[in-house]
Amino acid sequence: MMSKTKLAVSALVILGTSAAATSGLTGDASPIYGVKIPEEYREWRLITVAHEAGKNNDIRAVLGNDIAIKAFREGTRPFPDGAIIARLAYVYQSSPENDKVFPAPQSFVAGDPTNVQFLVKDSKKYADTGGWGYGQFENGVANPSEPLIKSCFACHVKLDASKDFVFSHYSP
Amino acid sequence: MMSKTKLAVSALVILGTSAAATSGLTGDASPIYGVKIPEEYREWRLITVAHEAGKNNDIRAVLGNDIAIKAFREGTRPFPDGAIIARLAYVYQSSPENDKVFPAPQSFVAGDPTNVQFLVKDSKKYADTGGWGYGQFENGVANPSEPLIKSCFACHVKLDASKDFVFSHYSP
C-alpha cells in the first residue's frame, strides 16, 4: 500500500497541476467530517457511471472499496461500516477526435478531472448524518468550504431511507 | 478464478434475463476473431467513461485488465500483447429519482446494460486488423453478426496510428 504522502504526491502529479502545491493549501481532510483521500481508491471497482448536466456539467464514474462493492452486489442496506464510495467527476466535453471517425457527431468524453468526492460509512462517528461522512477534493486537496460540505448531506438526506442516503445504483 | 461456464451463468443471472438461454443461442465467441468474454472482467479497473448520443444513446464505462491499465498509465503504444479493453454500455436515461432531489433536472444515469465489447491485443493472431480482435456480447452471448463485427475495425482503423486503434484516453 502507498503511504498517504506518496498518494498525495502521486495525485498531484497525475492531475498534472501544481496549483495546490503553490497555493500553500495543505488541508488533507474535509471540514466537519475529517474525511481523507483513501489510499489507492483509483484501483477500486466500478459501481456505475452518470452524467450531471447543468451547473456541474460533468461525466462521472462511481467506484467502491471492497465493502461497498459487496454491499451493492448483494443489495445490503444500510451499508456496513467501512464502506467507501468514490465519485470521480470529469469535465463533460464533446470529442471532435471521435466524431470525425463516427458516422455522425455523437461522442462525449471525460475531460480534465473536476473533483473527487468520498462517502465514508461509520455509523457511530457520523451518527448525526445518517452514518456517512463526506469529503470533496480538488487536485488532491480537501475543499475547505463548510457550506459546501454541509450541502452534501442536505441533499443526500432527501433520498428515500431504503437507499441509505446513496444515489448510485449498481450497474452489472 | 471462475470457470468459463460459471462466468457465463453468472453473466446471465446478473443481467437478469433468460432470453439468451431460451433462444437456444450458445455462441460464446465472436465471429471472425473468436473473442470470448474474459473471466472476471467486471472486476477490472476503470480507464474512462463516455456518452454516445445518436443511435447508440448509451452511457459507458471502459475497463482494462492489468496489462491494459499499465499501458494506459505509462502511455505505452502500441499496447502489448495480452492487453484487453472492455467497454460496458448501458441505456442512457434521465433520473427522475435524482432530479426530484437536485435543484434542477440534470441527472442522467446508467439504465439496463445494452452490450459489452472487448478489444483483445494479440499482434500475431490479429495481425490483419492492427493487432486487435473484437467481440460484442449481449446478455453474455456473442453477437453472431459478421457485418457488425467487421464494422469495429473499419471504424477503429480510421484513428491516428499513434493511438494504436484505440479511442479511449485514460482518466486520472
mmCIF file of C-alpha atoms in Angstrom:
data_model
loop_
_atom_site.group_PDB
_atom_site.id
_atom_site.type_symbol
_atom_site.label_atom_id
_atom_site.label_comp_id
_atom_site.label_asym_id
_atom_site.label_seq_id
_atom_site.Cartn_x
_atom_site.Cartn_y
_atom_site.Cartn_z
ATOM 1 C CA MET A 1 0.000 0.000 0.000
ATOM 2 C CA MET A 2 1.162 3.507 -0.767
ATOM 3 C CA SER A 3 1.701 5.909 2.087
ATOM 4 C CA LYS A 4 -0.644 8.876 2.317
ATOM 5 C CA THR A 5 2.222 11.193 1.423
ATOM 6 C CA LYS A 6 3.037 9.192 -1.661
ATOM 7 C CA LEU A 7 -0.608 9.120 -2.654
ATOM 8 C CA ALA A 8 -0.976 12.866 -2.291
ATOM 9 C CA VAL A 9 2.146 13.483 -4.338
ATOM 10 C CA SER A 10 1.005 10.981 -6.972
ATOM 11 C CA ALA A 11 -2.399 12.600 -7.161
ATOM 12 C CA LEU A 12 -0.823 15.967 -7.833
ATOM 13 C CA VAL A 13 1.471 14.535 -10.469
ATOM 14 C CA ILE A 14 -1.297 12.551 -12.128
ATOM 15 C CA LEU A 15 -3.628 15.515 -12.168
ATOM 16 C CA GLY A 16 -0.916 17.495 -13.872
ATOM 17 C CA THR A 17 -1.208 20.645 -11.839
ATOM 18 C CA SER A 18 0.900 22.398 -9.309
ATOM 19 C CA ALA A 19 -1.871 24.793 -8.281
ATOM 20 C CA ALA A 20 -2.427 23.054 -4.961
ATOM 21 C CA ALA A 21 1.263 22.927 -4.184
ATOM 22 C CA THR A 22 1.856 26.583 -4.953
ATOM 23 C CA SER A 23 -1.261 27.948 -3.258
ATOM 24 C CA GLY A 24 0.000 26.777 0.105
ATOM 25 C CA LEU A 25 -3.065 24.640 0.754
ATOM 26 C CA THR A 26 -2.172 21.623 2.791
ATOM 27 C CA GLY A 27 -5.545 20.505 4.047
ATOM 28 C CA ASP A 28 -5.804 16.766 3.598
ATOM 29 C CA ALA A 29 -9.069 16.210 5.456
ATOM 30 C CA SER A 30 -12.558 17.544 4.765
ATOM 31 C CA PRO A 31 -14.069 20.034 7.201
ATOM 32 C CA ILE A 32 -16.610 18.767 9.739
ATOM 33 C CA TYR A 33 -16.133 15.082 8.791
ATOM 34 C CA GLY A 34 -12.353 14.778 8.645
ATOM 35 C CA VAL A 35 -12.549 12.528 5.576
ATOM 36 C CA LYS A 36 -9.196 11.937 3.852
ATOM 37 C CA ILE A 37 -8.419 10.548 0.413
ATOM 38 C CA PRO A 38 -8.469 6.759 0.751
ATOM 39 C CA GLU A 39 -5.304 5.015 -0.353
ATOM 40 C CA GLU A 40 -5.431 3.538 -3.841
ATOM 41 C CA TYR A 41 -9.074 4.481 -4.459
ATOM 42 C CA ARG A 42 -8.273 4.695 -8.181
ATOM 43 C CA GLU A 43 -7.771 0.896 -8.104
ATOM 44 C CA TRP A 44 -11.321 0.300 -6.861
ATOM 45 C CA ARG A 45 -14.021 -1.432 -8.870
ATOM 46 C CA LEU A 46 -16.794 0.255 -10.794
ATOM 47 C CA ILE A 47 -20.249 0.813 -9.307
ATOM 48 C CA THR A 48 -21.784 2.888 -12.090
ATOM 49 C CA VAL A 49 -21.447 5.906 -14.391
ATOM 50 C CA ALA A 50 -23.519 9.071 -14.779
ATOM 51 C CA HIS A 51 -23.708 12.484 -16.397
ATOM 52 C CA GLU A 52 -24.741 15.561 -14.467
ATOM 53 C CA ALA A 53 -25.835 18.401 -16.715
ATOM 54 C CA GLY A 54 -26.486 21.966 -15.552
ATOM 55 C CA LYS A 55 -24.015 23.693 -13.284
ATOM 56 C CA ASN A 56 -21.886 20.566 -12.760
ATOM 57 C CA ASN A 57 -21.734 19.632 -16.444
ATOM 58 C CA ASP A 58 -19.597 16.610 -15.707
ATOM 59 C CA ILE A 59 -19.359 12.929 -16.573
ATOM 60 C CA ARG A 60 -18.552 10.681 -13.667
ATOM 61 C CA ALA A 61 -17.556 7.255 -12.515
ATOM 62 C CA VAL A 62 -18.572 5.878 -9.143
ATOM 63 C CA LEU A 63 -16.139 3.377 -7.621
ATOM 64 C CA GLY A 64 -16.352 1.399 -4.395
ATOM 65 C CA ASN A 65 -13.969 -0.258 -1.987
ATOM 66 C CA ASP A 66 -14.426 -3.992 -1.359
ATOM 67 C CA ILE A 67 -17.016 -3.497 1.394
ATOM 68 C CA ALA A 68 -19.070 -1.114 -0.736
ATOM 69 C CA ILE A 69 -18.927 -3.319 -3.849
ATOM 70 C CA LYS A 70 -20.041 -6.371 -1.881
ATOM 71 C CA ALA A 71 -22.945 -4.449 -0.369
ATOM 72 C CA PHE A 72 -24.023 -3.112 -3.766
ATOM 73 C CA ARG A 73 -23.889 -6.548 -5.363
ATOM 74 C CA GLU A 74 -25.774 -8.210 -2.530
ATOM 75 C CA GLY A 75 -28.208 -5.350 -2.019
ATOM 76 C CA THR A 76 -27.181 -4.872 1.609
ATOM 77 C CA ARG A 77 -28.774 -1.758 3.137
ATOM 78 C CA PRO A 78 -27.813 0.050 5.226
ATOM 79 C CA PHE A 79 -24.224 -0.193 4.015
ATOM 80 C CA PRO A 80 -21.887 -1.741 6.586
ATOM 81 C CA ASP A 81 -19.294 0.332 8.408
ATOM 82 C CA GLY A 82 -16.122 0.653 6.371
ATOM 83 C CA ALA A 83 -17.919 1.038 3.044
ATOM 84 C CA ILE A 84 -16.464 3.890 0.995
ATOM 85 C CA ILE A 85 -17.896 5.223 -2.251
ATOM 86 C CA ALA A 86 -15.741 7.388 -4.523
ATOM 87 C CA ARG A 87 -17.255 9.696 -7.116
ATOM 88 C CA LEU A 88 -14.754 10.826 -9.761
ATOM 89 C CA ALA A 89 -16.023 13.673 -11.940
ATOM 90 C CA TYR A 90 -14.564 14.984 -15.180
ATOM 91 C CA VAL A 91 -15.403 17.867 -17.499
ATOM 92 C CA TYR A 92 -18.138 16.699 -19.883
ATOM 93 C CA GLN A 93 -16.979 17.505 -23.382
ATOM 94 C CA SER A 94 -17.711 16.551 -26.938
ATOM 95 C CA SER A 95 -14.967 14.714 -28.807
ATOM 96 C CA PRO A 96 -14.227 16.111 -32.270
ATOM 97 C CA GLU A 97 -11.479 13.465 -32.425
ATOM 98 C CA ASN A 98 -14.055 10.676 -32.149
ATOM 99 C CA ASP A 99 -16.773 12.438 -34.110
ATOM 100 C CA LYS A 100 -14.672 12.737 -37.252
ATOM 101 C CA VAL A 101 -14.477 8.924 -37.303
ATOM 102 C CA PHE A 102 -18.080 8.174 -36.385
ATOM 103 C CA PRO A 103 -20.960 8.404 -38.843
ATOM 104 C CA ALA A 104 -22.373 11.436 -37.001
ATOM 105 C CA PRO A 105 -21.384 13.805 -34.172
ATOM 106 C CA GLN A 106 -22.299 11.794 -31.105
ATOM 107 C CA SER A 107 -19.342 11.336 -28.787
ATOM 108 C CA PHE A 108 -18.998 12.905 -25.343
ATOM 109 C CA VAL A 109 -15.998 12.013 -23.239
ATOM 110 C CA ALA A 110 -14.262 12.742 -19.959
ATOM 111 C CA GLY A 111 -12.020 15.809 -19.994
ATOM 112 C CA ASP A 112 -9.936 17.090 -17.114
ATOM 113 C CA PRO A 113 -10.896 15.943 -13.621
ATOM 114 C CA THR A 114 -13.064 18.414 -11.716
ATOM 115 C CA ASN A 115 -13.227 16.922 -8.231
ATOM 116 C CA VAL A 116 -13.398 13.649 -6.342
ATOM 117 C CA GLN A 117 -15.911 13.040 -3.576
ATOM 118 C CA PHE A 118 -15.918 10.304 -0.960
ATOM 119 C CA LEU A 119 -18.716 8.908 1.180
ATOM 120 C CA VAL A 120 -17.375 7.064 4.197
ATOM 121 C CA LYS A 121 -19.671 4.848 6.239
ATOM 122 C CA ASP A 122 -19.128 4.926 10.001
ATOM 123 C CA SER A 123 -22.427 4.588 11.801
ATOM 124 C CA LYS A 124 -21.018 5.771 15.132
ATOM 125 C CA LYS A 125 -18.671 8.558 14.084
ATOM 126 C CA TYR A 126 -21.184 10.001 11.625
ATOM 127 C CA ALA A 127 -24.387 9.133 13.502
ATOM 128 C CA ASP A 128 -25.730 12.674 13.073
ATOM 129 C CA THR A 129 -25.552 12.499 9.277
ATOM 130 C CA GLY A 130 -27.064 9.124 8.526
ATOM 131 C CA GLY A 131 -23.840 7.249 9.204
ATOM 132 C CA TRP A 132 -21.961 8.869 6.318
ATOM 133 C CA GLY A 133 -19.043 11.272 6.319
ATOM 134 C CA TYR A 134 -18.371 13.434 3.273
ATOM 135 C CA GLY A 135 -15.302 14.866 1.591
ATOM 136 C CA GLN A 136 -14.562 16.680 -1.656
ATOM 137 C CA PHE A 137 -11.092 17.043 -3.108
ATOM 138 C CA GLU A 138 -9.707 19.141 -5.943
ATOM 139 C CA ASN A 139 -6.196 18.322 -7.164
ATOM 140 C CA GLY A 140 -5.713 16.072 -4.175
ATOM 141 C CA VAL A 141 -6.566 18.801 -1.667
ATOM 142 C CA ALA A 142 -9.656 18.818 0.556
ATOM 143 C CA ASN A 143 -12.118 21.564 -0.305
ATOM 144 C CA PRO A 144 -12.183 23.638 2.914
ATOM 145 C CA SER A 145 -15.687 25.085 2.439
ATOM 146 C CA GLU A 146 -18.045 24.238 5.295
ATOM 147 C CA PRO A 147 -21.168 25.378 3.381
ATOM 148 C CA LEU A 148 -20.146 23.083 0.505
ATOM 149 C CA ILE A 149 -19.603 20.062 2.699
ATOM 150 C CA LYS A 150 -22.848 20.723 4.584
ATOM 151 C CA SER A 151 -24.690 20.732 1.261
ATOM 152 C CA CYS A 152 -23.738 17.065 0.709
ATOM 153 C CA PHE A 153 -25.838 15.626 3.491
ATOM 154 C CA ALA A 154 -28.541 18.265 2.986
ATOM 155 C CA CYS A 155 -29.115 16.752 -0.451
ATOM 156 C CA HIS A 156 -28.475 13.052 0.290
ATOM 157 C CA VAL A 157 -30.886 13.120 3.228
ATOM 158 C CA LYS A 158 -33.738 13.832 0.824
ATOM 159 C CA LEU A 159 -33.410 10.344 -0.644
ATOM 160 C CA ASP A 160 -35.710 7.509 0.296
ATOM 161 C CA ALA A 161 -34.446 5.896 3.518
ATOM 162 C CA SER A 162 -34.287 2.496 1.800
ATOM 163 C CA LYS A 163 -31.338 3.797 -0.235
ATOM 164 C CA ASP A 164 -29.319 4.583 2.901
ATOM 165 C CA PHE A 165 -28.728 8.112 1.555
ATOM 166 C CA VAL A 166 -26.892 6.845 -1.557
ATOM 167 C CA PHE A 167 -27.786 7.970 -5.082
ATOM 168 C CA SER A 168 -25.954 5.326 -7.110
ATOM 169 C CA HIS A 169 -27.368 2.023 -8.265
ATOM 170 C CA TYR A 170 -25.013 -0.796 -9.207
ATOM 171 C CA SER A 171 -24.590 -1.380 -12.954
ATOM 172 C CA PRO A 172 -23.895 -5.019 -13.846
ATOM 173 C CA MET B 1 -10.757 -17.740 -10.879
ATOM 174 C CA MET B 2 -14.243 -18.626 -12.053
ATOM 175 C CA SER B 3 -14.640 -21.227 -14.759
ATOM 176 C CA LYS B 4 -15.972 -20.065 -18.104
ATOM 177 C CA THR B 5 -19.169 -21.974 -17.507
ATOM 178 C CA LYS B 6 -19.686 -20.341 -14.141
ATOM 179 C CA LEU B 7 -18.952 -16.936 -15.610
ATOM 180 C CA ALA B 8 -21.445 -17.387 -18.429
ATOM 181 C CA VAL B 9 -24.102 -18.498 -15.972
ATOM 182 C CA SER B 10 -23.287 -15.616 -13.649
ATOM 183 C CA ALA B 11 -23.449 -13.135 -16.506
ATOM 184 C CA LEU B 12 -26.912 -14.348 -17.392
ATOM 185 C CA VAL B 13 -28.074 -14.178 -13.800
ATOM 186 C CA ILE B 14 -26.523 -10.762 -13.225
ATOM 187 C CA LEU B 15 -28.027 -9.354 -16.390
ATOM 188 C CA GLY B 16 -31.381 -10.552 -15.195
ATOM 189 C CA THR B 17 -32.548 -12.124 -18.409
ATOM 190 C CA SER B 18 -33.169 -15.593 -19.654
ATOM 191 C CA ALA B 19 -33.592 -14.509 -23.271
ATOM 192 C CA ALA B 20 -30.243 -15.935 -24.308
ATOM 193 C CA ALA B 21 -30.896 -19.211 -22.536
ATOM 194 C CA THR B 22 -34.339 -19.680 -24.052
ATOM 195 C CA SER B 23 -33.433 -18.588 -27.573
ATOM 196 C CA GLY B 24 -31.064 -21.510 -27.925
ATOM 197 C CA LEU B 25 -28.085 -19.270 -28.630
ATOM 198 C CA THR B 26 -24.922 -20.827 -27.329
ATOM 199 C CA GLY B 27 -22.253 -18.892 -29.193
ATOM 200 C CA ASP B 28 -19.625 -17.866 -26.710
ATOM 201 C CA ALA B 29 -17.061 -16.497 -29.157
ATOM 202 C CA SER B 30 -17.293 -13.616 -31.615
ATOM 203 C CA PRO B 31 -17.311 -14.370 -35.342
ATOM 204 C CA ILE B 32 -14.065 -13.897 -37.283
ATOM 205 C CA TYR B 33 -11.984 -13.118 -34.174
ATOM 206 C CA GLY B 34 -13.095 -15.835 -31.776
ATOM 207 C CA VAL B 35 -13.042 -13.425 -28.827
ATOM 208 C CA LYS B 36 -14.681 -14.784 -25.658
ATOM 209 C CA ILE B 37 -15.814 -12.991 -22.523
ATOM 210 C CA PRO B 38 -12.735 -12.632 -20.313
ATOM 211 C CA GLU B 39 -13.100 -14.080 -16.839
ATOM 212 C CA GLU B 40 -13.902 -11.555 -14.135
ATOM 213 C CA TYR B 41 -13.744 -8.538 -16.454
ATOM 214 C CA ARG B 42 -16.256 -6.792 -14.181
ATOM 215 C CA GLU B 43 -13.517 -6.689 -11.519
ATOM 216 C CA TRP B 44 -11.172 -4.715 -13.785
ATOM 217 C CA ARG B 45 -10.096 -1.151 -13.154
ATOM 218 C CA LEU B 46 -11.515 1.940 -14.772
ATOM 219 C CA ILE B 47 -9.965 3.526 -17.848
ATOM 220 C CA THR B 48 -12.586 6.180 -18.564
ATOM 221 C CA VAL B 49 -16.272 6.967 -19.111
ATOM 222 C CA ALA B 50 -18.201 8.343 -22.082
ATOM 223 C CA HIS B 51 -21.627 9.052 -23.524
ATOM 224 C CA GLU B 52 -22.521 8.166 -27.072
ATOM 225 C CA ALA B 53 -25.566 10.036 -28.318
ATOM 226 C CA GLY B 54 -27.383 9.275 -31.565
ATOM 227 C CA LYS B 55 -28.257 5.725 -32.472
ATOM 228 C CA ASN B 56 -26.305 4.206 -29.572
ATOM 229 C CA ASN B 57 -27.713 6.581 -26.945
ATOM 230 C CA ASP B 58 -25.722 4.908 -24.196
ATOM 231 C CA ILE B 59 -23.509 5.797 -21.268
ATOM 232 C CA ARG B 60 -20.448 3.644 -20.913
ATOM 233 C CA ALA B 61 -17.538 2.640 -18.761
ATOM 234 C CA VAL B 62 -14.271 1.443 -20.213
ATOM 235 C CA LEU B 63 -12.326 -1.020 -18.061
ATOM 236 C CA GLY B 64 -8.954 -2.648 -18.616
ATOM 237 C CA ASN B 65 -7.129 -5.746 -17.482
ATOM 238 C CA ASP B 66 -3.801 -5.273 -15.693
ATOM 239 C CA ILE B 67 -1.766 -5.140 -18.919
ATOM 240 C CA ALA B 68 -4.084 -2.558 -20.470
ATOM 241 C CA ILE B 69 -4.210 -0.375 -17.350
ATOM 242 C CA LYS B 70 -0.422 -0.357 -17.048
ATOM 243 C CA ALA B 71 -0.062 0.605 -20.727
ATOM 244 C CA PHE B 72 -2.620 3.407 -20.384
ATOM 245 C CA ARG B 73 -0.949 4.805 -17.274
ATOM 246 C CA GLU B 74 2.523 4.657 -18.765
ATOM 247 C CA GLY B 75 1.470 5.779 -22.237
ATOM 248 C CA THR B 76 2.795 2.609 -23.882
ATOM 249 C CA ARG B 77 1.823 2.398 -27.570
ATOM 250 C CA PRO B 78 1.297 0.087 -29.274
ATOM 251 C CA PHE B 79 -0.387 -1.816 -26.447
ATOM 252 C CA PRO B 80 1.450 -5.019 -25.509
ATOM 253 C CA ASP B 81 0.030 -8.425 -26.336
ATOM 254 C CA GLY B 82 -2.413 -9.573 -23.682
ATOM 255 C CA ALA B 83 -3.980 -6.149 -23.187
ATOM 256 C CA ILE B 84 -7.774 -6.338 -23.105
ATOM 257 C CA ILE B 85 -10.119 -3.370 -23.051
ATOM 258 C CA ALA B 86 -13.760 -3.854 -22.029
ATOM 259 C CA ARG B 87 -16.460 -1.385 -22.994
ATOM 260 C CA LEU B 88 -19.634 -1.737 -20.899
ATOM 261 C CA ALA B 89 -22.583 0.208 -22.288
ATOM 262 C CA TYR B 90 -25.892 0.994 -20.606
ATOM 263 C CA VAL B 91 -29.074 2.701 -21.707
ATOM 264 C CA TYR B 92 -28.628 6.451 -21.241
ATOM 265 C CA GLN B 93 -31.580 7.692 -19.265
ATOM 266 C CA SER B 94 -32.618 10.658 -17.181
ATOM 267 C CA SER B 95 -33.199 10.030 -13.491
ATOM 268 C CA PRO B 96 -36.434 11.499 -12.135
ATOM 269 C CA GLU B 97 -35.446 9.893 -8.813
ATOM 270 C CA ASN B 98 -32.320 12.049 -8.628
ATOM 271 C CA ASP B 99 -33.830 15.122 -10.247
ATOM 272 C CA LYS B 100 -36.522 15.479 -7.611
ATOM 273 C CA VAL B 101 -33.735 15.905 -5.038
ATOM 274 C CA PHE B 102 -31.439 18.149 -7.081
ATOM 275 C CA PRO B 103 -32.044 21.880 -7.566
ATOM 276 C CA ALA B 104 -32.848 21.345 -11.282
ATOM 277 C CA PRO B 105 -33.361 18.452 -13.706
ATOM 278 C CA GLN B 106 -29.822 17.467 -14.536
ATOM 279 C CA SER B 107 -29.175 13.821 -13.801
ATOM 280 C CA PHE B 108 -28.532 11.133 -16.423
ATOM 281 C CA VAL B 109 -27.679 7.641 -15.275
ATOM 282 C CA ALA B 110 -26.969 4.124 -16.487
ATOM 283 C CA GLY B 111 -30.065 2.026 -17.188
ATOM 284 C CA ASP B 112 -30.100 -1.577 -18.336
ATOM 285 C CA PRO B 113 -26.963 -2.930 -19.967
ATOM 286 C CA THR B 114 -27.039 -2.831 -23.771
ATOM 287 C CA ASN B 115 -23.899 -4.718 -24.747
ATOM 288 C CA VAL B 116 -20.310 -5.340 -23.753
ATOM 289 C CA GLN B 117 -17.453 -5.127 -26.237
ATOM 290 C CA PHE B 118 -13.908 -6.401 -25.859
ATOM 291 C CA LEU B 119 -10.711 -5.453 -27.670
ATOM 292 C CA VAL B 120 -8.077 -8.134 -27.325
ATOM 293 C CA LYS B 121 -4.475 -7.385 -28.286
ATOM 294 C CA ASP B 122 -2.607 -10.204 -30.000
ATOM 295 C CA SER B 123 -0.235 -8.815 -32.594
ATOM 296 C CA LYS B 124 0.269 -12.172 -34.310
ATOM 297 C CA LYS B 125 -3.207 -13.666 -34.204
ATOM 298 C CA TYR B 126 -4.853 -10.399 -35.249
ATOM 299 C CA ALA B 127 -2.067 -9.040 -37.483
ATOM 300 C CA ASP B 128 -4.535 -8.256 -40.277
ATOM 301 C CA THR B 129 -6.598 -5.939 -38.058
ATOM 302 C CA GLY B 130 -3.950 -3.850 -36.375
ATOM 303 C CA GLY B 131 -3.242 -6.473 -33.724
ATOM 304 C CA TRP B 132 -6.704 -6.275 -32.169
ATOM 305 C CA GLY B 133 -9.516 -8.802 -32.059
ATOM 306 C CA TYR B 134 -13.079 -7.686 -31.466
ATOM 307 C CA GLY B 135 -16.134 -9.135 -29.785
ATOM 308 C CA GLN B 136 -19.584 -7.881 -28.813
ATOM 309 C CA PHE B 137 -21.826 -9.631 -26.327
ATOM 310 C CA GLU B 138 -25.455 -9.168 -25.381
ATOM 311 C CA ASN B 139 -26.685 -10.929 -22.255
ATOM 312 C CA GLY B 140 -23.460 -12.890 -22.118
ATOM 313 C CA VAL B 141 -23.847 -14.213 -25.669
ATOM 314 C CA ALA B 142 -21.591 -13.294 -28.582
ATOM 315 C CA ASN B 143 -23.337 -11.287 -31.270
ATOM 316 C CA PRO B 144 -23.087 -13.559 -34.322
ATOM 317 C CA SER B 145 -23.275 -10.812 -36.961
ATOM 318 C CA GLU B 146 -20.241 -10.737 -39.257
ATOM 319 C CA PRO B 147 -21.120 -7.306 -40.731
ATOM 320 C CA LEU B 148 -21.357 -5.924 -37.178
ATOM 321 C CA ILE B 149 -18.001 -7.292 -36.098
ATOM 322 C CA LYS B 150 -16.359 -6.147 -39.313
ATOM 323 C CA SER B 151 -17.622 -2.628 -38.629
ATOM 324 C CA CYS B 152 -15.486 -2.494 -35.453
ATOM 325 C CA PHE B 153 -12.127 -2.466 -37.187
ATOM 326 C CA ALA B 154 -13.494 -0.483 -40.139
ATOM 327 C CA CYS B 155 -14.093 2.363 -37.660
ATOM 328 C CA HIS B 156 -11.089 1.920 -35.338
ATOM 329 C CA VAL B 157 -8.682 1.854 -38.280
ATOM 330 C CA LYS B 158 -9.617 5.455 -39.084
ATOM 331 C CA LEU B 159 -7.910 6.626 -35.900
ATOM 332 C CA ASP B 160 -4.462 8.162 -35.881
ATOM 333 C CA ALA B 161 -1.853 5.369 -35.818
ATOM 334 C CA SER B 162 -0.290 6.827 -32.662
ATOM 335 C CA LYS B 163 -3.415 5.724 -30.776
ATOM 336 C CA ASP B 164 -2.924 2.078 -31.782
ATOM 337 C CA PHE B 165 -6.564 1.990 -32.983
ATOM 338 C CA VAL B 166 -7.951 2.764 -29.515
ATOM 339 C CA PHE B 167 -10.488 5.542 -28.878
ATOM 340 C CA SER B 168 -10.236 5.818 -25.091
ATOM 341 C CA HIS B 169 -7.920 8.088 -23.169
ATOM 342 C CA TYR B 170 -7.111 7.296 -19.550
ATOM 343 C CA SER B 171 -8.912 9.448 -16.971
ATOM 344 C CA PRO B 172 -6.887 10.010 -13.781
#
